[in-house]
Short mmCIF file of C-alpha atoms and ligand atoms in Angstrom, two decimals:
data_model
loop_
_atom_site.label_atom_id
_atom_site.label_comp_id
_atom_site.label_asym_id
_atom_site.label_seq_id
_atom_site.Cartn_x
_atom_site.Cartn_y
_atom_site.Cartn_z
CA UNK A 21 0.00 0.00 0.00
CA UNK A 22 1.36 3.59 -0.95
CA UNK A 23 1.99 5.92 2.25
CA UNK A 24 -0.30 8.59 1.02
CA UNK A 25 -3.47 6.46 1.02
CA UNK A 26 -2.47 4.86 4.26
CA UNK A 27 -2.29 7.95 6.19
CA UNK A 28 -5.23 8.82 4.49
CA UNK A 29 -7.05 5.37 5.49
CA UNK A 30 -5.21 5.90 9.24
CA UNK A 31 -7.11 9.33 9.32
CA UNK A 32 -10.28 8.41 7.96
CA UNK A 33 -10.44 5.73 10.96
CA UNK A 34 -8.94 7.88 13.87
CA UNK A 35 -12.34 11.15 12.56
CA UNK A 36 -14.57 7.22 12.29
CA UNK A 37 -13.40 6.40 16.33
CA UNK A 38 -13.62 10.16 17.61
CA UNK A 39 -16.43 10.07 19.72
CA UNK A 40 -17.97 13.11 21.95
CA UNK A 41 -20.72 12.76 24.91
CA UNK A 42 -21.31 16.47 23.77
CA UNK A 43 -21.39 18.63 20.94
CA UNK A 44 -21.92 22.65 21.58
CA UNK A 45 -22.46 23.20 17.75
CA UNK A 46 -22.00 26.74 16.05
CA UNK A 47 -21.73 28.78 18.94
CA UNK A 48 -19.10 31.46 18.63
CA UNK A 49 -16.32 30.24 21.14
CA UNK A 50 -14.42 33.56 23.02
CA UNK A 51 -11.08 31.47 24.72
CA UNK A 52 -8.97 34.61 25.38
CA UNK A 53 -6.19 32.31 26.91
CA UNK A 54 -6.26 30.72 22.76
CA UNK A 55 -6.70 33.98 21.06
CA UNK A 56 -10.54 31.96 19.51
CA UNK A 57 -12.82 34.66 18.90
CA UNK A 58 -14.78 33.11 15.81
CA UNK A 59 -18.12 30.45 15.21
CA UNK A 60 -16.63 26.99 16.39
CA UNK A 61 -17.96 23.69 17.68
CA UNK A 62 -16.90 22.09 20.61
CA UNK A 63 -16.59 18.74 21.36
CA UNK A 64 -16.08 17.61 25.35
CA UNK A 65 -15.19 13.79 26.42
CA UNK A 66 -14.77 12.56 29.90
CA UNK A 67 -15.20 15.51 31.10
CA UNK A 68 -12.41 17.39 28.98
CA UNK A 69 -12.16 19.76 25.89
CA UNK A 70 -11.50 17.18 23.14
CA UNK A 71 -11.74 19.58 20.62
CA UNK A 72 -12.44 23.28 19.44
CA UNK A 73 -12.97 23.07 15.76
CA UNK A 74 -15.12 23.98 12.60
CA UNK A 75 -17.67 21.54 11.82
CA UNK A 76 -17.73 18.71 14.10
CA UNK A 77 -20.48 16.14 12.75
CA UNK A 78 -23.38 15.88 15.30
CA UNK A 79 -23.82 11.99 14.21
CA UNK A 80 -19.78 12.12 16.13
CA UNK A 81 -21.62 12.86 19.81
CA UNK A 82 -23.78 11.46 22.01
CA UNK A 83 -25.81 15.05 22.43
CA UNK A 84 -25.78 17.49 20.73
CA UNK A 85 -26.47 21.07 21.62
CA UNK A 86 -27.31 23.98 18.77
CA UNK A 87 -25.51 26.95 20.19
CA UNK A 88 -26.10 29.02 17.10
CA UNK A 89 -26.52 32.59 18.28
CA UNK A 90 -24.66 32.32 21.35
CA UNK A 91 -21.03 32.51 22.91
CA UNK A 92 -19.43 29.87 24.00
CA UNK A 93 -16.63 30.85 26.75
CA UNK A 94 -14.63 29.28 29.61
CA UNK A 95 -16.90 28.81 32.54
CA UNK A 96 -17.12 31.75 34.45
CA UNK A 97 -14.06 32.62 37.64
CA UNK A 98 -15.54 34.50 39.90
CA UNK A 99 -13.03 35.22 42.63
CA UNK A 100 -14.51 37.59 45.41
CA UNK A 101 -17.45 35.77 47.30
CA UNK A 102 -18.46 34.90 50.43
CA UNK A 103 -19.98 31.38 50.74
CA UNK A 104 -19.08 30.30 54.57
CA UNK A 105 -22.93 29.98 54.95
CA UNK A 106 -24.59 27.60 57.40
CA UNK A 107 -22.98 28.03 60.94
CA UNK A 108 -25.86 29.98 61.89
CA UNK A 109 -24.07 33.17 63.52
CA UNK A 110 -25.66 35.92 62.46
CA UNK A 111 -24.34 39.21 60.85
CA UNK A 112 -20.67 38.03 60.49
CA UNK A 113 -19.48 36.49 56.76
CA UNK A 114 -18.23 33.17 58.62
CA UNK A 115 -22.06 32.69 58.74
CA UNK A 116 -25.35 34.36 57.78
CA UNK A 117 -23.46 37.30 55.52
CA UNK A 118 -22.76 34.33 53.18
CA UNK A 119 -24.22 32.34 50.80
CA UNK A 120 -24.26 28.71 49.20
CA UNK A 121 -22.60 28.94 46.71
CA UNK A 122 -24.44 26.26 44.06
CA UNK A 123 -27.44 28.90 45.14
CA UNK A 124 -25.79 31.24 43.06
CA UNK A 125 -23.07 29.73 40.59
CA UNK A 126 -24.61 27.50 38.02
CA UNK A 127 -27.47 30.15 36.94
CA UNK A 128 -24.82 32.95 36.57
CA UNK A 129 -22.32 30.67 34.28
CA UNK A 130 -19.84 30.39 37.36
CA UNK A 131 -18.12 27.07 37.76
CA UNK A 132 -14.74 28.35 39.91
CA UNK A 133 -15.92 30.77 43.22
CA UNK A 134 -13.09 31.71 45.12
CA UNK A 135 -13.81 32.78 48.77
CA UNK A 136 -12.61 35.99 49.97
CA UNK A 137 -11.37 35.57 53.63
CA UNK A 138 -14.73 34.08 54.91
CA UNK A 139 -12.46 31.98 56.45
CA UNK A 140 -9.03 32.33 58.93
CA UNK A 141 -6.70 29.75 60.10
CA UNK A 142 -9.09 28.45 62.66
CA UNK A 143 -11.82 28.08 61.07
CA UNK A 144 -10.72 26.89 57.62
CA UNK A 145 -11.12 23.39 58.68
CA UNK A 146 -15.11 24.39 59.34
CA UNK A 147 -15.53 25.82 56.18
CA UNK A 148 -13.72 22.97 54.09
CA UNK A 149 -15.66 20.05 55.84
CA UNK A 150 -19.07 22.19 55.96
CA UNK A 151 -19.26 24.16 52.28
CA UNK A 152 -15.86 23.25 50.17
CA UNK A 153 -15.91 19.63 50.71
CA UNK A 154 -19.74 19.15 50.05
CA UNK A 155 -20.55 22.21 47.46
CA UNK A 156 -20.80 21.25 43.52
CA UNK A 157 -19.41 24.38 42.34
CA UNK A 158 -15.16 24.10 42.10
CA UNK A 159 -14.91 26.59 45.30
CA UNK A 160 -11.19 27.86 46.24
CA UNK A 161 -10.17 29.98 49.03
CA UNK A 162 -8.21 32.98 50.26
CA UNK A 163 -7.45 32.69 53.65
CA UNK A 164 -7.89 35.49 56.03
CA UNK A 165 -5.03 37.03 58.36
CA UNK A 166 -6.81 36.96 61.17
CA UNK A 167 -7.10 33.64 62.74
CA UNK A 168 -10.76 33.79 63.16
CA UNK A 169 -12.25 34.41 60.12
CA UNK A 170 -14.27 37.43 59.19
CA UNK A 171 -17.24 39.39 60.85
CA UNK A 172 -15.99 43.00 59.63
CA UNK A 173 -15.57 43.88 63.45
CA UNK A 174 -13.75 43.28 66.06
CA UNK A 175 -12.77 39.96 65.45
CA UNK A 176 -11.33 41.07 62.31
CA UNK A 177 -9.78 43.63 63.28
CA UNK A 178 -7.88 41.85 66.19
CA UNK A 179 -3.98 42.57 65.34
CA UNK A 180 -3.35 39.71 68.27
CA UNK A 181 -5.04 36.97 65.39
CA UNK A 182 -2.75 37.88 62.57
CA UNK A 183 -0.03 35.05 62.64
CA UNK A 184 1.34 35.37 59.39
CA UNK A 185 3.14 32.11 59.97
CA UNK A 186 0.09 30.18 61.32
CA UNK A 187 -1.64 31.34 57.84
CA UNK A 188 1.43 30.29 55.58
CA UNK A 189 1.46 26.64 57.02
CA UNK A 190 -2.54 26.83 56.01
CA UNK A 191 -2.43 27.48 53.14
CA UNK A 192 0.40 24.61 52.65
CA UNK A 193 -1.47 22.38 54.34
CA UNK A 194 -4.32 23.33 51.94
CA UNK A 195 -2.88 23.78 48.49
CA UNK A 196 -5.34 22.14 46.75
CA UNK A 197 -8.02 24.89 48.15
CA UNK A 198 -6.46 27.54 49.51
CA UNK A 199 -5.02 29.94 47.12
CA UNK A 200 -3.83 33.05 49.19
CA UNK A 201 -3.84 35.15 51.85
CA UNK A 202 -6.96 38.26 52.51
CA UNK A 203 -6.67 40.83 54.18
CA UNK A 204 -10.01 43.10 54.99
CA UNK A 205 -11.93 45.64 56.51
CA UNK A 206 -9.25 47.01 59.32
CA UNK A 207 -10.26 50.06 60.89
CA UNK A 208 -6.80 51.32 62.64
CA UNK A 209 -4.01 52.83 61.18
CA UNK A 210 -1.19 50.71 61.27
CA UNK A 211 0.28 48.61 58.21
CA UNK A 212 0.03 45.43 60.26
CA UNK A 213 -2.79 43.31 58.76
CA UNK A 214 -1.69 44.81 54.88
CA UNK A 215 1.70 43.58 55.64
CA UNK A 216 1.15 40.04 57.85
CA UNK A 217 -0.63 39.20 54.81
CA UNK A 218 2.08 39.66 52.60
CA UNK A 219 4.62 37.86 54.38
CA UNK A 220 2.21 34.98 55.16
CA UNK A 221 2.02 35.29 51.24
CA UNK A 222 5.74 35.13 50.83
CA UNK A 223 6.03 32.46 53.01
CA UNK A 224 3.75 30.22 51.29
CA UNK A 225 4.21 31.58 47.80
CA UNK A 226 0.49 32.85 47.30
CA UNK A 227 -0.84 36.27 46.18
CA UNK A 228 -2.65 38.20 48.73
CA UNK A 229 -5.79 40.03 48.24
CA UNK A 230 -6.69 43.39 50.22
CA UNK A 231 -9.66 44.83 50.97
CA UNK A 232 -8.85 48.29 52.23
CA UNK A 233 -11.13 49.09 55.50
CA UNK A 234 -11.14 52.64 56.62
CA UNK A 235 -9.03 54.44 54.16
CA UNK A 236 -6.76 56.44 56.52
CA UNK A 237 -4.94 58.92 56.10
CA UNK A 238 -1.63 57.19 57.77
CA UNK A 239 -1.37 54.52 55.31
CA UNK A 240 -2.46 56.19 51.92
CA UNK A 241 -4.11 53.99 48.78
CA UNK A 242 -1.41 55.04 46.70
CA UNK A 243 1.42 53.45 49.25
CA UNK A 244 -0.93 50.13 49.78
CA UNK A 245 -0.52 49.72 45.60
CA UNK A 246 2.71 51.17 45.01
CA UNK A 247 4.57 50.12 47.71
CA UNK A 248 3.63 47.54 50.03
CA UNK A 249 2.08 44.90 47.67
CA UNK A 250 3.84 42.80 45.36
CA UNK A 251 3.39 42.69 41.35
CA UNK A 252 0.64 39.74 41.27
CA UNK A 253 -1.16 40.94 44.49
CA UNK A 254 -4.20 41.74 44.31
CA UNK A 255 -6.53 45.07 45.13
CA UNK A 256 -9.97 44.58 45.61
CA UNK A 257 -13.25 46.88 45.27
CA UNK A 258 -11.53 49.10 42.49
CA UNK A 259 -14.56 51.28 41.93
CA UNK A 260 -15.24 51.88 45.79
CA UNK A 261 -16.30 55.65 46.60
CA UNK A 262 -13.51 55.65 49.12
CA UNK A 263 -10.65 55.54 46.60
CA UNK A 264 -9.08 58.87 45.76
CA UNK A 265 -9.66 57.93 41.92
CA UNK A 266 -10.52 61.16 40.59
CA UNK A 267 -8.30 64.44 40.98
CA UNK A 268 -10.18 68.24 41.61
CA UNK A 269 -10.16 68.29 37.29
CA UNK A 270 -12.05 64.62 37.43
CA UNK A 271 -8.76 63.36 36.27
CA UNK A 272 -7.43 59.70 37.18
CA UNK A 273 -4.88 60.05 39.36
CA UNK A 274 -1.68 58.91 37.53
CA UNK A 275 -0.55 56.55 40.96
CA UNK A 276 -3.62 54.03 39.66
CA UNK A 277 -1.81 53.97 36.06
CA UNK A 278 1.34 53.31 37.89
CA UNK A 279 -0.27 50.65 40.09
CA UNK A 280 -1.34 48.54 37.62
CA UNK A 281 1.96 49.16 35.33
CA UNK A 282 3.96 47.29 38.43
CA UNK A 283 1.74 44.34 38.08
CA UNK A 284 -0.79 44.89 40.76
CA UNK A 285 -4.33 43.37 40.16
CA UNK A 286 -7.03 45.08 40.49
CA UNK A 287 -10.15 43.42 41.17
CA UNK A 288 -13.97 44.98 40.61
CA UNK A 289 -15.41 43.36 43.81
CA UNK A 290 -18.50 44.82 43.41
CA UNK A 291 -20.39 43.99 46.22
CA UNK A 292 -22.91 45.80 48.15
CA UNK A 293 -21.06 48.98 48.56
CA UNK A 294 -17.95 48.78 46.44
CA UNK A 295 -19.05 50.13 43.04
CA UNK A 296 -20.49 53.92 41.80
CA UNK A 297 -20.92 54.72 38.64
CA UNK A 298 -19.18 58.24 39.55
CA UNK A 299 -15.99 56.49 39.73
CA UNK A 300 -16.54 53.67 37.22
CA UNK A 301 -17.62 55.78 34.40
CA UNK A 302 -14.79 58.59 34.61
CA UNK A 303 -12.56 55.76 35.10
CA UNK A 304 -13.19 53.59 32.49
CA UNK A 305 -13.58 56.67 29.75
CA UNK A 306 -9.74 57.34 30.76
CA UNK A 307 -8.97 53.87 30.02
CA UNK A 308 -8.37 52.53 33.74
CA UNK A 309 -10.11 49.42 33.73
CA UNK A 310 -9.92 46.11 35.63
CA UNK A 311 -7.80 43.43 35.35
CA UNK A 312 -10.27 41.26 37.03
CA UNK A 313 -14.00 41.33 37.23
CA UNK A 314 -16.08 39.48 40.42
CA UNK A 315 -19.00 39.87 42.27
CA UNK A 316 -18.37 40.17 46.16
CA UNK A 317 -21.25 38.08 46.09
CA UNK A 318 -22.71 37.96 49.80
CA UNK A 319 -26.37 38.55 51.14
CA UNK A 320 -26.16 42.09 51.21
CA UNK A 321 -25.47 42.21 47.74
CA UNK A 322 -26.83 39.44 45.67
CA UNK A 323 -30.12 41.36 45.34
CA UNK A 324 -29.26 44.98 44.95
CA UNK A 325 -27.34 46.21 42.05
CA UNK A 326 -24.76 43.88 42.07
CA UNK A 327 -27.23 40.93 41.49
CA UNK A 328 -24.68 38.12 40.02
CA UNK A 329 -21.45 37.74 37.48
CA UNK A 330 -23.23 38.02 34.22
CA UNK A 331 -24.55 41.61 35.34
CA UNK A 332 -21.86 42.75 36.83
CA UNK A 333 -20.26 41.88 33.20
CA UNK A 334 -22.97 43.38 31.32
CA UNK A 335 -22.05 46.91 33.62
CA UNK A 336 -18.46 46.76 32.15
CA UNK A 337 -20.35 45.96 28.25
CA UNK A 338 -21.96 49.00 28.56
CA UNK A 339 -18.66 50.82 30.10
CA UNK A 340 -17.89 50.19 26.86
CA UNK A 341 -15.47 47.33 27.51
CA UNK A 342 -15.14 44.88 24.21
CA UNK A 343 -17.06 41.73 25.26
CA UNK A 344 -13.45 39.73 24.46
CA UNK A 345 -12.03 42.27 27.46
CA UNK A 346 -14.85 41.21 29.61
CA UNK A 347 -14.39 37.40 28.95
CA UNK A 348 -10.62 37.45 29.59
CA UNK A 349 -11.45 39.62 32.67
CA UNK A 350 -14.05 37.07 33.92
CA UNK A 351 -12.12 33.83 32.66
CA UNK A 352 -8.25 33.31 31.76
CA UNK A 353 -7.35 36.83 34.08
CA UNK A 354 -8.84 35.61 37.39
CA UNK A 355 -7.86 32.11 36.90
CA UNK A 356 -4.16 33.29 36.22
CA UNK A 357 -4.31 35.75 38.87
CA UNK A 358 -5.25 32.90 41.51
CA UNK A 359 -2.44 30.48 39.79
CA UNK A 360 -4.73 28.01 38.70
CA UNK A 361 -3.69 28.13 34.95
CA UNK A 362 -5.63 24.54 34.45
CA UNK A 363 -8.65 26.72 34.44
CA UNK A 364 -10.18 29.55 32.11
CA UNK A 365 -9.58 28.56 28.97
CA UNK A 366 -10.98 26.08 26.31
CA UNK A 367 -7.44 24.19 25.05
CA UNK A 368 -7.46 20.71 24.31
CA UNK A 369 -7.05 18.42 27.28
CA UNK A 370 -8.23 20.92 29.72
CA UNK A 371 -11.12 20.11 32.49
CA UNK A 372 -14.72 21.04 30.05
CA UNK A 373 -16.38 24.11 32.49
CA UNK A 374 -18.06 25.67 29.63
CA UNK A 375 -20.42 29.19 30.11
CA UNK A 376 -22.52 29.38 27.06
CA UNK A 377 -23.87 32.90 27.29
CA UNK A 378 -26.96 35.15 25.28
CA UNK A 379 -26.06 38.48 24.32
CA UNK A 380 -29.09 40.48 24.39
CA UNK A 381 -29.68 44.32 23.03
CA UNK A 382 -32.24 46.51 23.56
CA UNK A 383 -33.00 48.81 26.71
CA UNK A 384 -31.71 47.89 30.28
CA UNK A 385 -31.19 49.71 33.65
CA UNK A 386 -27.95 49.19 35.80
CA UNK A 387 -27.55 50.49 39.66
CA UNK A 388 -24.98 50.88 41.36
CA UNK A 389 -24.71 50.73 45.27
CA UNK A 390 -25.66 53.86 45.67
CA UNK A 391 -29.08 53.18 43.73
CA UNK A 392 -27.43 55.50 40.95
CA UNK A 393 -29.16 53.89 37.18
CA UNK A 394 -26.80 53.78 34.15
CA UNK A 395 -28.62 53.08 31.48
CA UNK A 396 -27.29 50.63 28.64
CA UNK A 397 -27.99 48.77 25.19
CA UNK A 398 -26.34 45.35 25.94
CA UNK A 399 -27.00 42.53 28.75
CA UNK A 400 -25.50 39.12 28.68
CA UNK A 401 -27.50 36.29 30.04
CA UNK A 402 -26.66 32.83 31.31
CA UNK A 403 -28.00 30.31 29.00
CA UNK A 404 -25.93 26.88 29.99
CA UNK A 405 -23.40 26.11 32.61
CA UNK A 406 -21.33 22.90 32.04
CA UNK A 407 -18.98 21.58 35.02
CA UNK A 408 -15.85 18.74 33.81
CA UNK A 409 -18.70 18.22 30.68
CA UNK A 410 -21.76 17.56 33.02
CA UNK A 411 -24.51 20.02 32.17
CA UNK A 412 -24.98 21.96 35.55
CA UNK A 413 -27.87 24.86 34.25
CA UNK A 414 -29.53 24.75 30.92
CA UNK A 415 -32.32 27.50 31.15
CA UNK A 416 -33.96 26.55 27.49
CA UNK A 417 -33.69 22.64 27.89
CA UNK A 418 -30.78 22.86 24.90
CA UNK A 419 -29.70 19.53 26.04
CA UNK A 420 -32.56 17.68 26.57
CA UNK A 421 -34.37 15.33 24.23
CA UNK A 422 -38.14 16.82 23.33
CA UNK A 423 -40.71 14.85 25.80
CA UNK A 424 -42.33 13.68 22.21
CA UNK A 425 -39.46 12.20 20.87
CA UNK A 426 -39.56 8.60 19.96
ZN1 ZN B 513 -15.91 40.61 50.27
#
């Protein structure tokens, strides 16, 4: 036999024996990570991205799903939330502030949630055994400084509870979870929780992620970014009222610029008082935008403006943000950002978490947290949620065999 028609023959069998339990067909795939930003199909097996390509045959899967008309992205990385529900004590985020997270992940196109700091040394093992252990949704961790967890009070703000070394052998303990170090809500006006953090970080080779409290005058914004965190560290609640953004001329103020030059992340956070459109709209028209967008999801925000990931995206559509800009900030950045390069994207081999998302236009209303409207032309909507190639959310049935069918 000539080579030519062998390899041909070997081909012809190895397209004959490809096999997928699931087709997404013609949906137009964003996978920032791959630079894909065109009409593909994709084709998941055991629970992996077998392939991204152009015409996969449907009679090659075991279901098929028409995804003509929508995007097809990495599953959605949301990594500010607060899901230490269920210990039952009340008004503190190790408790009633937080949420379950499958409550709220599926249904916005989540599949990673990353807790911010629900959680200190102490109670870690609580939360793992109660929530991370037991939750469907991939949930990851950043540990807080303070030994105790977080109630944004005094037990926070107890400089006693910060053992940075106590949180470094944590996090090692916990590497398949925990993914760095939080710092949030301090009140005084000492460095010490903003810089604990950062050597438990260095210790255990983690980013840290701050949450700025009172913003005092003896440890300025500009030092916190500039100075005392590392390129890779990350800033949360970019768009808070409380950051001098804006100069007397409604200018950015250049330090931000400078910031984010170095390497520092910053986060969107959004939360239920950590995002006004007087910032956010100034800001983004002078080209400061984030690196990373999440939710801050928690009770206090998961019905007010915030409301979940896709509309917090949608805000950052209509800040004019290309929808490729908000997929890489929602995706491949956070992913990267929390070192877990396995997720975010759509390559070959990697686990399938799949957000297949609607693009709608017309008229919509978004508020901020100070109940300020911006109006806007563009909203996305979660249509399908897919978790290691198990359909998690499917809002229109996509996947699903009609209840006539023979
Ligand atoms: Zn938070």
């Amino acid at each position: 036999m000539r080579l030519a028609t062998w390899l041909c023959l070997a081909a012809g069998q190895l397209a004959a024996q490809t096999h997928y339990d699931l087709l997404l067909k013609g949906g137009h795939v964003i996978d920032p990570k791959n630079g894909i930003d065109v009409v593909r199909d994709v084709g998941i097996r055991d629970g992996r991205i077998a392939a991204v390509q152009e015409n996969l045959p449907s009679s090659s899967a075991t279901r098929t799903v028409d995804a003509a008309g929508l995007y097809v992205t990495p599953g959605l990385v949301d990594i500010h939330v607060h899901v230490y529900a269920g210990t039952g004590v009340p008004h503190v985020y190790y408790g009633d502030n937080s949420v379950y997270p499958d409550d709220h992940s599926f249904k916005a196109c989540t599949t990673t949630m990353v807790d911010a700091g629900s959680s200190g040394a102490h109670d870690f093992p609580d939360f793992k055994q109660r929530i991370i252990d037991r939750a469907k949704t991939r949930v990851l961790a950043f540990l807080n400084i303070a030994s105790n967890g977080m109630d944004s009070g005094p037990v926070e703000n107890d400089l006693g509870s910060m053992d940075a070394d106590l949180a470094a052998a944590t996090v090692k303990q916990h590497r398949d979870v925990l993914v760095g170090i939080k710092s949030a809500h301090y009140r005084g006006p000492e460095w010490t929780p903003v810089d604990r953090a950062v050597q438990a970080g260095r210790i255990a080779d983690v980013p840290v992620m701050i949450d700025f409290g009172l913003f005092r005058p003896e440890r300025p914004h500009s030092e916190l970014v500039l100075k005392h965190l590392r390129p890779g560290d990350i800033y949360t609640h970019t768009y808070l009222d409380r950051v001098p953004m804006l100069d007397d001329q409604g200018k950015v103020r250049p330090y931000l610029f400078e910031a984010q030059k170095r390497g520092i992340i910053f986060d969107v956070g959004h939360g239920g008082g950590s995002f006004v459109w007087r910032h956010a709209v100034p800001a983004t028209q002078q080209g400061f935008y984030p690196n990373s967008i999440s939710t801050d999801l928690h009770v206090g925000s998961m019905n007010s403006g915030m409301k979940d990931m896709v509309n917090v995206m949608s805000k950052f559509l209509n800040l004019k943000m290309s929808l490729k800009d908000v997929i890489a900030a929602s995706t491949w950045n956070p992913a990267r950002e929390v070192r877990r390069e396995e997720l975010g994207h759509l390559s070959a081999g990697a686990v399938s978490d799949i957000a297949v998302l609607r693009l709608e236009t017309g008229k919509f209303g978004f508020m901020d947290v100070e109940g300020r409207a911006m109006a806007g032309t563009q909203r996305l909507g979660c249509e399908m949620t897919i978790l290691g190639g198990k359909v998690m959310y499917d809002l229109n049935a996509r996947a699903s065999i009609a209840w006539d069918a023979k």
